XYZ file of C-alpha atoms in Angstrom:
702
model
C -93.235 3.254 26.325
C -91.565 5.900 28.469
C -88.631 5.345 30.763
C -90.735 5.860 33.833
C -93.143 3.215 32.667
C -90.303 0.757 32.202
C -88.930 1.477 35.639
C -92.325 0.890 37.192
C -92.530 -2.595 35.589
C -89.338 -3.709 37.413
C -90.349 -5.269 40.751
C -88.736 -3.939 43.906
C -87.473 -6.103 46.738
C -87.042 -4.475 50.103
C -87.397 -1.011 48.593
C -84.501 -1.616 46.150
C -84.325 -2.028 42.339
C -83.678 -5.574 41.090
C -80.471 -6.273 39.111
C -80.645 -7.170 35.338
C -79.446 -10.682 34.617
C -76.908 -11.099 31.696
C -77.792 -13.192 28.654
C -76.801 -16.767 28.688
C -74.417 -18.355 26.133
C -77.219 -20.034 24.224
C -79.043 -16.740 23.883
C -75.916 -15.007 22.569
C -75.347 -17.734 19.966
C -78.994 -17.598 18.882
C -78.812 -13.796 18.583
C -75.609 -13.930 16.503
C -77.106 -16.599 14.226
C -80.208 -14.459 13.670
C -78.073 -11.452 12.725
C -76.047 -13.538 10.231
C -79.223 -14.884 8.629
C -80.606 -11.374 8.348
C -77.440 -10.176 6.650
C -77.393 -13.183 4.311
C -80.919 -12.466 3.090
C -80.983 -10.297 -0.055
C -81.994 -6.758 0.614
C -84.260 -5.028 -1.805
C -83.125 -1.558 -2.969
C -85.082 0.804 -5.107
C -83.697 2.263 -8.354
C -82.972 5.624 -6.725
C -81.086 3.972 -3.902
C -79.050 1.910 -6.368
C -78.155 5.033 -8.383
C -77.139 6.814 -5.197
C -74.896 3.894 -4.191
C -73.253 3.778 -7.657
C -72.705 7.534 -7.625
C -71.080 7.306 -4.213
C -68.762 4.493 -5.314
C -67.749 6.507 -8.440
C -66.931 9.547 -6.328
C -64.766 7.425 -4.036
C -62.885 5.946 -7.013
C -62.410 9.424 -8.502
C -60.988 10.705 -5.192
C -58.574 7.785 -4.933
C -57.462 8.305 -8.533
C -56.842 12.023 -7.863
C -54.760 11.197 -4.801
C -52.584 8.740 -6.768
C -52.149 11.285 -9.610
C -51.213 14.029 -7.137
C -48.635 11.817 -5.435
C -47.094 10.884 -8.797
C -46.961 14.580 -9.760
C -45.182 15.456 -6.503
C -42.671 12.654 -6.981
C -42.042 13.726 -10.597
C -41.526 17.352 -9.520
C -39.113 16.280 -6.756
C -37.202 14.106 -9.256
C -36.983 16.987 -11.761
C -35.795 19.409 -9.052
C -33.180 16.916 -7.933
C -31.944 16.419 -11.517
C -31.884 20.173 -12.086
C -29.801 20.635 -8.940
C -27.407 17.884 -10.018
C -27.002 19.429 -13.482
C -26.642 22.887 -11.996
C -23.212 24.531 -11.984
C -21.553 24.283 -8.510
C -21.089 28.047 -8.352
C -24.737 28.677 -9.297
C -25.887 26.136 -6.716
C -23.735 27.801 -4.064
C -25.084 31.220 -5.043
C -28.710 29.961 -4.908
C -28.210 28.352 -1.501
C -26.645 31.578 -0.244
C -29.708 33.549 -1.416
C -32.020 31.081 0.332
C -30.031 31.446 3.552
C -30.182 35.218 3.267
C -33.961 35.075 2.716
C -34.312 32.935 5.812
C -32.087 35.359 7.725
C -34.196 38.307 6.521
C -37.357 36.562 7.706
C -35.636 35.972 11.006
C -34.566 39.658 11.092
C -38.193 40.730 10.791
C -38.954 38.758 13.914
C -35.861 40.272 15.505
C -37.238 43.732 14.667
C -40.383 42.886 16.630
C -38.325 41.733 19.579
C -36.206 44.886 19.288
C -39.343 47.057 19.495
C -40.506 45.231 22.613
C -37.066 45.692 24.151
C -37.094 49.419 23.357
C -40.579 49.842 24.867
C -39.407 48.005 27.980
C -36.340 50.245 28.238
C -38.508 53.367 27.870
C -40.848 52.189 30.595
C -37.853 51.547 32.889
C -36.478 54.995 32.090
C -39.873 56.636 32.814
C -40.102 54.738 36.100
C -36.629 55.950 37.112
C -37.555 59.592 36.315
C -40.715 59.341 38.396
C -38.815 57.930 41.366
C -36.267 60.720 41.121
C -38.677 63.654 40.943
C -41.861 62.353 42.611
C -40.190 60.218 45.224
C -40.941 56.614 46.014
C -40.644 53.956 48.579
C -37.036 53.468 49.479
C -35.740 50.262 50.878
C -34.574 50.473 54.432
C -30.850 50.153 54.797
C -29.668 47.267 56.855
C -28.446 48.422 60.209
C -24.779 47.761 60.780
C -23.817 46.301 64.121
C -20.795 47.652 65.843
C -19.170 44.242 65.970
C -19.636 43.745 62.208
C -16.334 44.698 60.562
C -17.595 44.446 56.981
C -17.258 47.767 55.166
C -20.556 49.280 53.987
C -20.631 51.994 51.326
C -22.606 55.174 51.988
C -24.573 54.665 48.749
C -26.678 51.784 47.548
C -25.824 49.620 44.546
C -29.134 50.634 42.955
C -27.949 54.271 42.903
C -25.185 53.496 40.342
C -25.363 56.210 37.674
C -23.098 54.388 35.196
C -26.003 52.285 33.934
C -28.165 54.356 31.692
C -31.114 53.227 29.591
C -30.730 55.963 27.006
C -29.577 54.479 23.641
C -27.470 57.602 23.038
C -25.180 56.578 25.893
C -25.359 52.913 25.088
C -23.891 53.247 21.584
C -20.877 55.466 22.036
C -19.314 57.019 18.940
C -15.560 56.468 18.647
C -13.581 59.263 17.038
C -11.629 58.171 13.947
C -8.654 60.487 13.454
C -6.817 60.836 10.149
C -3.103 60.379 9.505
C -1.027 59.782 12.630
C -3.505 61.305 15.048
C -4.075 59.350 18.241
C -5.817 60.067 21.534
C -3.501 60.660 24.459
C -3.718 58.384 27.480
C -4.921 55.331 25.495
C -2.745 52.450 24.312
C -1.499 53.172 20.777
C -1.578 49.519 19.719
C -5.161 49.180 20.896
C -6.107 52.341 18.973
C -4.504 50.973 15.820
C -6.337 47.660 16.213
C -9.674 49.419 16.778
C -9.108 51.696 13.809
C -8.196 48.769 11.572
C -11.267 46.817 12.709
C -13.456 49.872 12.123
C -12.372 50.305 8.502
C -12.544 46.559 7.843
C -16.133 46.426 9.148
C -17.058 49.507 7.162
C -15.652 48.069 3.924
C -17.351 44.748 4.605
C -20.731 46.440 5.100
C -20.348 48.527 1.949
C -19.587 45.571 -0.307
C -22.429 44.247 -2.404
C -23.437 40.627 -2.691
C -21.762 40.269 -6.102
C -18.493 41.712 -4.789
C -18.552 39.290 -1.870
C -19.180 36.381 -4.242
C -16.324 37.533 -6.502
C -14.024 37.783 -3.493
C -14.990 34.279 -2.375
C -14.335 32.922 -5.864
C -10.946 34.675 -5.938
C -9.983 33.301 -2.527
C -11.151 29.847 -3.549
C -8.981 29.963 -6.682
C -6.028 31.196 -4.633
C -6.425 28.400 -2.078
C -6.720 25.865 -4.884
C -3.578 27.243 -6.524
C -1.651 27.154 -3.227
C -2.789 23.575 -2.593
C -1.628 22.557 -6.086
C 1.688 24.317 -5.493
C 2.181 22.455 -2.206
C 1.313 19.186 -3.966
C 3.794 19.877 -6.776
C 6.514 20.937 -4.317
C 6.620 17.563 -2.561
C 9.942 15.782 -2.240
C 10.785 13.688 -5.306
C 10.881 10.577 -3.134
C 7.136 10.965 -2.412
C 6.171 11.187 -6.101
C 5.566 8.557 -8.714
C 7.839 8.423 -11.749
C 5.232 9.988 -14.065
C 4.695 12.872 -11.607
C 8.345 13.993 -11.724
C 8.884 17.463 -13.216
C 12.013 19.067 -14.664
C 12.523 20.808 -11.337
C 12.350 17.476 -9.485
C 14.962 15.967 -11.812
C 17.264 18.974 -11.206
C 16.904 18.509 -7.434
C 17.476 14.755 -7.850
C 20.764 15.389 -9.708
C 21.848 17.916 -7.071
C 21.129 15.435 -4.269
C 23.427 12.866 -5.884
C 26.007 15.414 -7.156
C 25.342 14.532 -10.810
C 26.356 17.034 -13.491
C 25.915 16.370 -17.199
C 27.034 17.939 -20.479
C 25.747 17.123 -23.926
C 22.450 17.271 -25.763
C 19.243 15.336 -24.960
C 20.538 13.397 -21.977
C 17.905 11.064 -20.455
C 16.729 11.292 -16.872
C 18.631 9.230 -14.272
C 17.402 6.058 -12.538
C 15.624 6.469 -9.202
C 15.711 2.745 -8.345
C 16.062 -0.594 -10.111
C 12.359 -1.488 -9.949
C 11.125 1.655 -11.705
C 13.498 1.417 -14.639
C 12.330 -0.795 -17.500
C 15.045 -3.418 -17.988
C 14.607 -7.089 -18.907
C 13.575 -9.360 -16.046
C 16.664 -11.577 -16.336
C 18.917 -8.518 -15.924
C 16.993 -7.420 -12.814
C 17.319 -10.923 -11.376
C 21.101 -10.853 -11.887
C 21.319 -7.405 -10.272
C 19.416 -8.675 -7.226
C 21.567 -11.802 -7.053
C 24.756 -9.689 -7.080
C 23.478 -7.681 -4.083
C 23.009 -4.307 -5.778
C 20.202 -2.776 -3.690
C 20.337 0.825 -4.920
C 22.274 2.238 -7.889
C 25.236 4.514 -7.194
C 25.261 8.062 -8.656
C 27.362 7.088 -11.688
C 25.097 4.084 -12.324
C 21.965 6.208 -12.021
C 23.030 8.457 -14.909
C 25.394 6.347 -17.044
C 23.107 3.308 -17.489
C 20.218 5.220 -19.158
C 22.716 6.929 -21.478
C 24.387 3.599 -22.304
C 21.034 1.974 -23.104
C 20.523 4.696 -25.748
C 23.774 3.669 -27.507
C 25.390 7.038 -26.713
C 29.136 7.477 -26.208
C 29.942 8.337 -22.591
C 32.713 10.121 -20.729
C 32.344 9.400 -17.015
C 34.375 11.528 -14.618
C 33.948 9.997 -11.171
C 35.946 9.219 -8.084
C 37.373 5.758 -7.502
C 35.078 3.240 -5.835
C 31.904 4.766 -7.260
C 30.579 1.641 -9.035
C 31.800 2.401 -12.566
C 32.185 -1.305 -13.488
C 28.448 -2.037 -13.275
C 27.720 1.300 -15.010
C 29.259 0.072 -18.284
C 28.567 -3.665 -17.836
C 24.754 -3.520 -17.496
C 24.051 -1.764 -20.877
C 26.509 -4.180 -22.547
C 24.783 -7.255 -21.072
C 21.333 -5.910 -22.033
C 22.445 -5.599 -25.665
C 24.244 -8.966 -25.851
C 21.232 -10.844 -24.411
C 19.040 -9.463 -27.218
C 21.152 -11.336 -29.777
C 20.213 -14.959 -30.602
C 22.481 -17.430 -28.816
C 23.003 -19.464 -32.003
C 24.353 -16.409 -33.846
C 26.703 -15.679 -30.970
C 28.181 -19.201 -31.131
C 28.368 -19.417 -34.947
C 30.074 -16.013 -35.330
C 32.553 -16.573 -32.487
C 35.470 -16.704 -34.968
C 34.912 -12.983 -35.673
C 35.981 -12.030 -32.176
C 34.255 -10.586 -29.093
C 31.419 -8.066 -28.997
C 33.144 -5.919 -26.369
C 36.696 -4.981 -25.384
C 37.383 -3.528 -21.922
C 40.819 -1.954 -21.433
C 42.383 -1.432 -17.979
C 45.797 0.037 -17.098
C 46.894 -2.684 -14.627
C 46.521 -6.438 -14.314
C 44.891 -6.177 -10.887
C 42.199 -3.829 -12.168
C 41.612 -6.085 -15.197
C 41.176 -9.114 -12.941
C 38.823 -7.191 -10.715
C 36.684 -6.237 -13.731
C 36.785 -9.881 -14.866
C 35.403 -11.025 -11.494
C 32.497 -8.578 -11.741
C 31.817 -9.518 -15.375
C 31.728 -13.240 -14.563
C 29.432 -12.521 -11.635
C 26.978 -10.757 -13.990
C 27.541 -12.742 -17.197
C 27.743 -16.367 -16.048
C 23.991 -16.668 -15.172
C 23.218 -15.181 -18.621
C 25.523 -17.543 -20.537
C 28.003 -14.806 -21.526
C 31.645 -15.905 -21.805
C 34.505 -13.690 -20.606
C 38.282 -13.942 -21.185
C 40.999 -11.858 -19.499
C 44.057 -11.068 -21.662
C 46.762 -9.794 -19.286
C 50.490 -10.166 -18.793
C 52.084 -12.748 -16.507
C 49.960 -15.613 -17.926
C 50.831 -17.908 -20.819
C 49.890 -16.343 -24.143
C 49.124 -19.751 -25.654
C 46.602 -20.563 -22.913
C 44.884 -17.238 -23.471
C 44.906 -17.831 -27.241
C 43.253 -21.237 -26.759
C 40.468 -19.676 -24.661
C 39.972 -16.942 -27.270
C 39.669 -19.530 -30.070
C 36.960 -21.300 -28.054
C 34.894 -18.122 -28.399
C 33.817 -15.360 -26.041
C 31.602 -12.282 -25.978
C 33.716 -10.001 -23.734
C 37.487 -9.526 -23.586
C 39.114 -7.700 -20.652
C 42.724 -6.762 -21.308
C 45.679 -4.560 -20.599
C 46.878 -2.592 -23.665
C 50.314 -4.244 -24.028
C 49.177 -7.863 -23.954
C 46.119 -7.128 -26.170
C 48.398 -5.715 -28.931
C 50.604 -8.791 -28.643
C 47.580 -11.068 -29.070
C 46.232 -9.046 -32.005
C 49.576 -8.988 -33.822
C 50.023 -12.759 -33.435
C 46.529 -13.388 -34.831
C 45.173 -14.980 -31.697
C 42.281 -12.520 -31.783
C 40.386 -10.390 -34.309
C 37.944 -7.586 -33.605
C 35.624 -8.080 -36.569
C 32.371 -7.727 -34.652
C 33.504 -5.482 -31.772
C 30.835 -2.821 -31.160
C 31.518 -1.889 -27.535
C 34.803 -0.376 -26.285
C 35.449 0.588 -22.660
C 38.482 2.555 -21.486
C 38.603 2.288 -17.682
C 40.993 4.597 -15.798
C 41.834 6.341 -19.069
C 43.948 9.018 -17.380
C 46.021 6.334 -15.675
C 46.629 4.594 -19.021
C 47.799 7.878 -20.540
C 50.104 8.541 -17.559
C 51.633 5.064 -17.945
C 52.408 5.760 -21.611
C 49.698 3.578 -23.149
C 48.260 6.300 -25.417
C 49.925 4.929 -28.621
C 48.844 1.385 -27.676
C 45.238 2.471 -27.136
C 45.181 4.260 -30.487
C 46.640 1.181 -32.182
C 43.990 -1.084 -30.607
C 41.183 1.228 -31.724
C 42.539 1.085 -35.290
C 42.004 -2.709 -35.308
C 38.263 -2.146 -34.845
C 36.373 -1.802 -38.185
C 35.056 1.656 -39.056
C 31.948 0.340 -40.838
C 29.894 0.494 -37.638
C 31.156 3.897 -36.487
C 28.558 6.520 -35.543
C 27.991 9.519 -37.816
C 29.370 12.715 -36.334
C 26.012 14.511 -36.791
C 22.941 15.351 -34.736
C 21.759 11.798 -35.291
C 24.312 10.688 -32.662
C 22.341 12.733 -30.078
C 18.832 11.727 -31.191
C 17.439 9.418 -28.443
C 14.828 7.744 -30.662
C 17.216 6.906 -33.491
C 19.954 5.753 -31.118
C 17.519 3.546 -29.177
C 16.208 2.037 -32.408
C 19.784 1.328 -33.505
C 20.575 -0.192 -30.070
C 17.745 -2.682 -30.553
C 18.702 -3.491 -34.154
C 21.028 -6.365 -33.155
C 24.111 -6.906 -35.306
C 23.776 -3.556 -37.080
C 24.395 -1.591 -33.893
C 26.741 1.426 -34.047
C 30.029 1.177 -32.201
C 29.741 2.549 -28.678
C 32.793 3.908 -26.857
C 32.721 4.448 -23.088
C 35.537 6.198 -21.243
C 35.830 6.445 -17.454
C 38.432 8.608 -15.813
C 39.098 10.347 -12.518
C 40.654 13.448 -14.128
C 40.495 15.050 -17.571
C 44.057 15.930 -18.680
C 44.611 17.285 -22.233
C 45.760 13.864 -23.515
C 42.452 12.260 -22.440
C 40.453 15.055 -24.084
C 42.463 14.588 -27.285
C 41.726 10.854 -27.259
C 38.020 11.522 -26.680
C 37.807 13.982 -29.581
C 39.417 11.439 -31.889
C 37.370 8.331 -31.151
C 34.114 9.411 -29.459
C 31.091 10.795 -31.363
C 28.995 13.456 -29.616
C 29.630 11.973 -26.144
C 27.511 12.636 -23.066
C 29.790 13.792 -20.239
C 28.784 12.782 -16.696
C 30.505 14.359 -13.669
C 29.889 12.714 -10.288
C 30.677 14.602 -7.102
C 34.021 16.315 -6.884
C 36.044 14.120 -9.227
C 39.794 14.553 -8.851
C 39.344 15.701 -5.248
C 39.706 13.744 -1.983
C 36.827 11.630 -0.736
C 34.353 13.445 1.463
C 34.312 10.466 3.853
C 38.115 10.104 4.264
C 39.674 11.866 7.239
C 43.176 13.012 6.289
C 46.046 13.459 8.737
C 49.749 14.247 8.334
C 52.829 13.881 10.510
C 55.823 16.117 9.747
C 59.018 14.216 10.453
C 61.936 16.107 12.006
C 65.553 15.591 11.049
C 66.266 13.083 13.800
C 62.859 11.313 13.778
C 62.470 7.910 12.186
C 59.338 6.898 10.308
C 59.688 3.275 11.439
C 59.028 4.172 15.093
C 56.081 6.364 14.144
C 54.678 3.510 12.054
C 54.823 1.102 14.998
C 53.121 3.700 17.229
C 50.295 4.082 14.715
C 49.804 0.318 14.264
C 49.761 -0.107 18.064
C 46.550 1.984 18.218
C 44.629 -1.070 17.044
C 43.177 -0.182 13.637
C 40.902 -2.821 12.141
C 42.441 -4.763 9.225
C 42.936 -4.566 6.310
C 45.454 -1.705 6.191
C 47.357 -0.524 3.077
C 50.829 1.043 3.389
C 52.226 2.809 0.303
C 55.969 3.008 -0.383
C 57.495 4.630 -3.479
C 60.208 2.036 -4.260
C 59.908 -1.727 -4.830
C 62.912 -2.500 -2.611
C 61.433 -0.398 0.188
C 58.223 -2.452 -0.041
C 60.055 -5.745 0.521
C 62.201 -4.363 3.356
C 59.223 -2.826 5.197
C 57.114 -5.969 4.841
C 59.876 -8.173 6.264
C 60.347 -5.773 9.194
C 56.617 -5.866 9.960
C 56.579 -9.666 9.872
C 59.465 -9.714 12.384
C 57.329 -7.534 14.678
C 54.488 -10.065 14.481
C 52.238 -8.424 11.855
C 50.712 -10.390 8.940
C 51.936 -8.420 5.913
C 52.008 -9.096 2.169
C 53.547 -7.147 -0.730
C 52.421 -5.930 -4.133
C 54.570 -4.105 -6.732
C 55.553 -4.267 -10.388
C 58.449 -6.638 -9.775
C 56.153 -9.419 -8.598
C 54.872 -12.118 -10.931
C 51.202 -12.383 -11.802
C 50.634 -15.398 -9.558
C 52.338 -13.653 -6.626
C 50.155 -10.561 -7.166
C 46.962 -12.604 -7.249
C 48.005 -14.594 -4.183
C 48.724 -11.416 -2.177
C 45.391 -9.812 -3.084
C 43.390 -12.984 -2.407
C 45.040 -13.387 1.025
C 44.251 -9.785 1.922
C 40.621 -10.068 0.771
C 40.158 -13.413 2.553
C 41.537 -12.021 5.840
C 44.650 -14.233 5.934
C 46.797 -11.067 5.798
C 46.132 -7.824 7.657
C 48.522 -5.376 6.002
C 49.320 -4.783 2.325
C 52.593 -2.965 1.571
C 52.503 -1.766 -2.039
C 53.679 0.774 -4.578
C 51.373 2.896 -6.750
C 50.417 -0.292 -8.668
C 47.679 -0.733 -6.018
C 46.855 2.954 -6.028
C 44.237 2.829 -8.789
C 41.165 0.719 -9.344
C 41.923 -1.988 -6.779
C 38.771 -2.573 -4.741
C 39.448 -4.111 -1.340
C 36.440 -4.030 0.977
C 36.465 -2.295 4.375
C 39.992 -0.821 4.293
C 40.125 1.074 7.584
C 43.322 3.075 6.984
C 45.708 4.041 4.206
C 49.192 4.999 5.415
C 51.562 6.852 3.081
C 54.942 5.770 4.429
C 56.422 7.722 1.509
C 54.474 10.723 0.224
C 53.380 10.416 -3.431
C 55.295 12.408 -6.034
C 52.200 14.339 -7.133
C 48.787 15.135 -5.723
C 46.923 12.977 -8.271
C 48.637 9.809 -7.050
C 47.988 10.902 -3.464
C 44.241 11.258 -4.209
C 44.103 7.796 -5.743
C 46.028 6.280 -2.850
C 43.670 7.575 -0.176
C 40.755 6.536 -2.417
C 41.385 2.902 -1.407
C 39.536 3.656 1.865
C 36.151 5.271 2.416
C 34.594 3.287 -0.443
C 30.970 2.227 -0.939
C 29.603 4.857 1.459
C 31.902 3.957 4.388
C 34.350 6.207 6.227
C 38.100 5.806 6.486
C 41.346 7.474 7.523
C 44.476 8.414 5.564
C 47.747 9.157 7.396
C 50.810 10.580 5.628
C 54.417 10.914 6.826
C 55.963 14.148 5.448
C 59.608 15.128 5.235
C 61.480 18.090 3.807
C 61.948 16.223 0.523
C 58.158 16.355 -0.034
C 57.978 20.169 -0.058
C 56.972 20.166 -3.765
C 53.511 18.841 -2.897
C 52.913 20.870 0.288
C 50.765 23.496 -1.446
C 48.527 20.957 -3.247
C 48.299 18.856 -0.087
C 47.154 21.894 1.884
C 44.446 22.580 -0.728
C 43.290 18.940 -0.489
C 42.929 19.315 3.281
C 40.951 22.545 2.893
C 38.570 20.964 0.358
C 37.808 17.986 2.592
C 34.825 18.549 4.947
C 36.063 15.993 7.515
C 39.763 16.940 7.622
C 41.614 19.698 9.453
C 44.899 21.024 8.144
C 47.502 21.079 10.948
C 49.256 24.402 11.717
C 52.671 22.953 10.771
C 51.463 22.436 7.200
C 49.255 25.530 7.026
C 52.047 27.911 8.067
C 54.872 26.141 6.221
C 56.604 28.513 3.722
C 56.378 25.960 0.879
C 52.609 25.597 1.409
C 51.932 29.293 0.741
C 52.425 29.205 -3.045
C 52.606 26.771 -5.933
C 55.988 25.255 -6.819
C 57.824 27.321 -9.418
C 56.140 30.597 -8.462
C 58.530 33.568 -8.773
C 58.252 35.715 -5.672
C 59.076 39.413 -5.734
C 60.382 41.021 -2.589
C 58.576 43.989 -1.125
C 60.420 47.295 -1.273
C 60.841 47.445 2.480
C 62.517 44.000 2.400
C 65.015 44.948 -0.291
C 68.611 45.584 0.683
C 70.111 48.743 -0.833
C 73.896 48.789 -1.163
C 75.593 52.179 -1.161
C-alpha cells in the first residue's frame, strides 16, 4: 500500500487531518510480552548460517587475542627500553639525549628555512613595490595642513621617506672589520671595540668546534667543577667536620689555633672535646661533675699522649690546667686495676707520686685530686712540711694510691720507712724549674732512685711506638714507669734531669711559655727620689679594684709591716711567706678564697702554682729580682681565660731588670711600655754588656 493510499484512508474533519492516538499501557505491555515470547522461541538456523556465525566468532576472538598480544609486546618493549636507559652510562645517556635534541632542532630548522624563504619573498616584493613608486610614481598621501595657531613643529619630509630602512640584505648584515695587532678604528670607543673583537673570535671558535670537542669541553668543565666543589668541601673549618673527616692539614690548623707545638715521634692527635674522645664513662662523669666544659690547650694534647704511656715534658704558662692534664691519664689507668688488688697490695706503696716545690701548690693539687678521685674510690695523701710526720705516716700505712709531696718531707718519710715505692709507676714533677731553682735537684734525684728500675721503659724505638705503649698501658700491673714533667721554662738543669730519667719524651709547648700572659695588662710607675711607695699604693687601692688583690713584697718583715699598715687603713689584708706555719698559710689562703679577706700580701712563695680565682690585680710593691719571678708573679691574674692587670713600682735599685722588663712589655699585645722605661739608659742593653765609645765621643789628651 502506497503512502497516498494510507493518507486517503484517514478521515478528515473540517478539512483537517485527524491526529494519531498513542498506544495505551495495556497495548504496550502486550506488545513487549509478544516480543519476549518471540525471542524466547528457538530460532532455526541452517548449517551454512551456523558455520558463518562460528567463523565470525572465531575472527572476533582472533582479533581480541592479537590486540592483547600487541599490548603485551609494547609493554615489554617499553620495559626493556627503560631498563636499557637505566643501565646506560650517564655520559652516554647525556650524549644520546643531546643528539635527540639536535635532531629535533634540525627538524625545527627545516621549518625555519621555509619561514625564512617566505620572509625573503615578502621583502623582495616590498623592495619591488618601493622601486615602482620611486620611478613610476604613485598615489601620495596628502600632507595635513598646518594651522597658523598650531605651534607643533612639522618636518618638511614624511616619516615614510626615511632612507635608513633598507630591505636589501646586503645592508642589513653589515660586515665589521677585524683588524690585527693593536689596530683600532678612530672615533669609536676602544673598550667597545675590544669587547666586540673578543666576542667575534669567541663566536667563531664556538662555531668551528665539532660536537665531540664540545662534549669533551663539557666533560672537562664538569670534572673541574666537581674538583672545585670537593676542594671547597675539604677546606671547611675543622669545627664543621666530624672527627673521621679531619685531615693532617686540619690538625695542623687546630694546633695553630690553640698555640700547640709538639716535638717527638708519633705524637697522637689532640682532643677536640670531651665527648668525641673515647674515655671510660665513669671518667667522663667525673669530668662533668668537676665543671670541665672544654679542655684547655695543654689538656687537649697532653691527655692523649699520657693515655699512650709516653713520657711527657709540658712547657706551659701558669694557670693553663696542667693538674687535670696529668691526673686524668693516671685515674684512667688506676681504675682499670681490680679494687681488691689495690687494697691487698697497699703495703707496697702508692701507684703515683706527684712532687711540687711548695706546700701551697701541693695542697692545691691534693684538692683537685680528691675532687677527681673520691667518686672513683681512689685514696690520696699529702706529705708536706708543717704537719705531724706521725699523722702522715699513719695515713700512709692505711694505704693510698696517690701521694702528693714536697721533696724534703718525702725524703724524710722514705728514710724513716713510713713509705716505700715498690709499685710506683707514675711520677709527676710539677713546676720542675721552680724545684731546681729552690735547690731541690739532689732531693728529686734521690727520690727517683727509690723507685725500682724493673718497670723502666727501654730507651729504644719501642718507647715511641703507639700500639706497643697502649698495649702496655692496658696491661695492668706490668705497666712501664711513666714520668711526666711540667715546667714554665727549660733551663739547662731541667733538661739534664729530663735526659737522665725520661725515655723518649714527647715535648708539648703551649702558647708563649716563659712570656707574660696575653690577657694581663702590665703597667709600671717609676718612683722618684722623694716619692714614697706607700702613698702611691693607697692611691691605687682607692681606685676601687675588685677583690681579691695580691701584693708582692721581697722580704718577710716587709710583708708583715705592710699588712698591718693596710689593716690600720681599713683594708682586710692577710699575709703569706716562708716564716708562717702551715696552719697559718692554709688559714690565709682559705680566707682569701672564701672572700673573708680582700688583699693578700706575700713573698715569692705565692708566686708559683697558687690558683686563686678571679684575681683582679697583682701589685709588685717590690720589683722581683729577675724577670722569671716577675712573670710568675703577674701570672696569678688573667687565669682561666680572664683578663687582669699587673702594676709594678720601680726604683733605681731595680735597674738590673729594666731591659728584660722592657722586652716583656713589648711582647705583650695588651701592654704599652711607658716612655720613661723605653728611653731609660739601663733599658737599652742587657746588664753586663760592655759598651764601646764612638770615636767622636772619645776624649783625646795632648
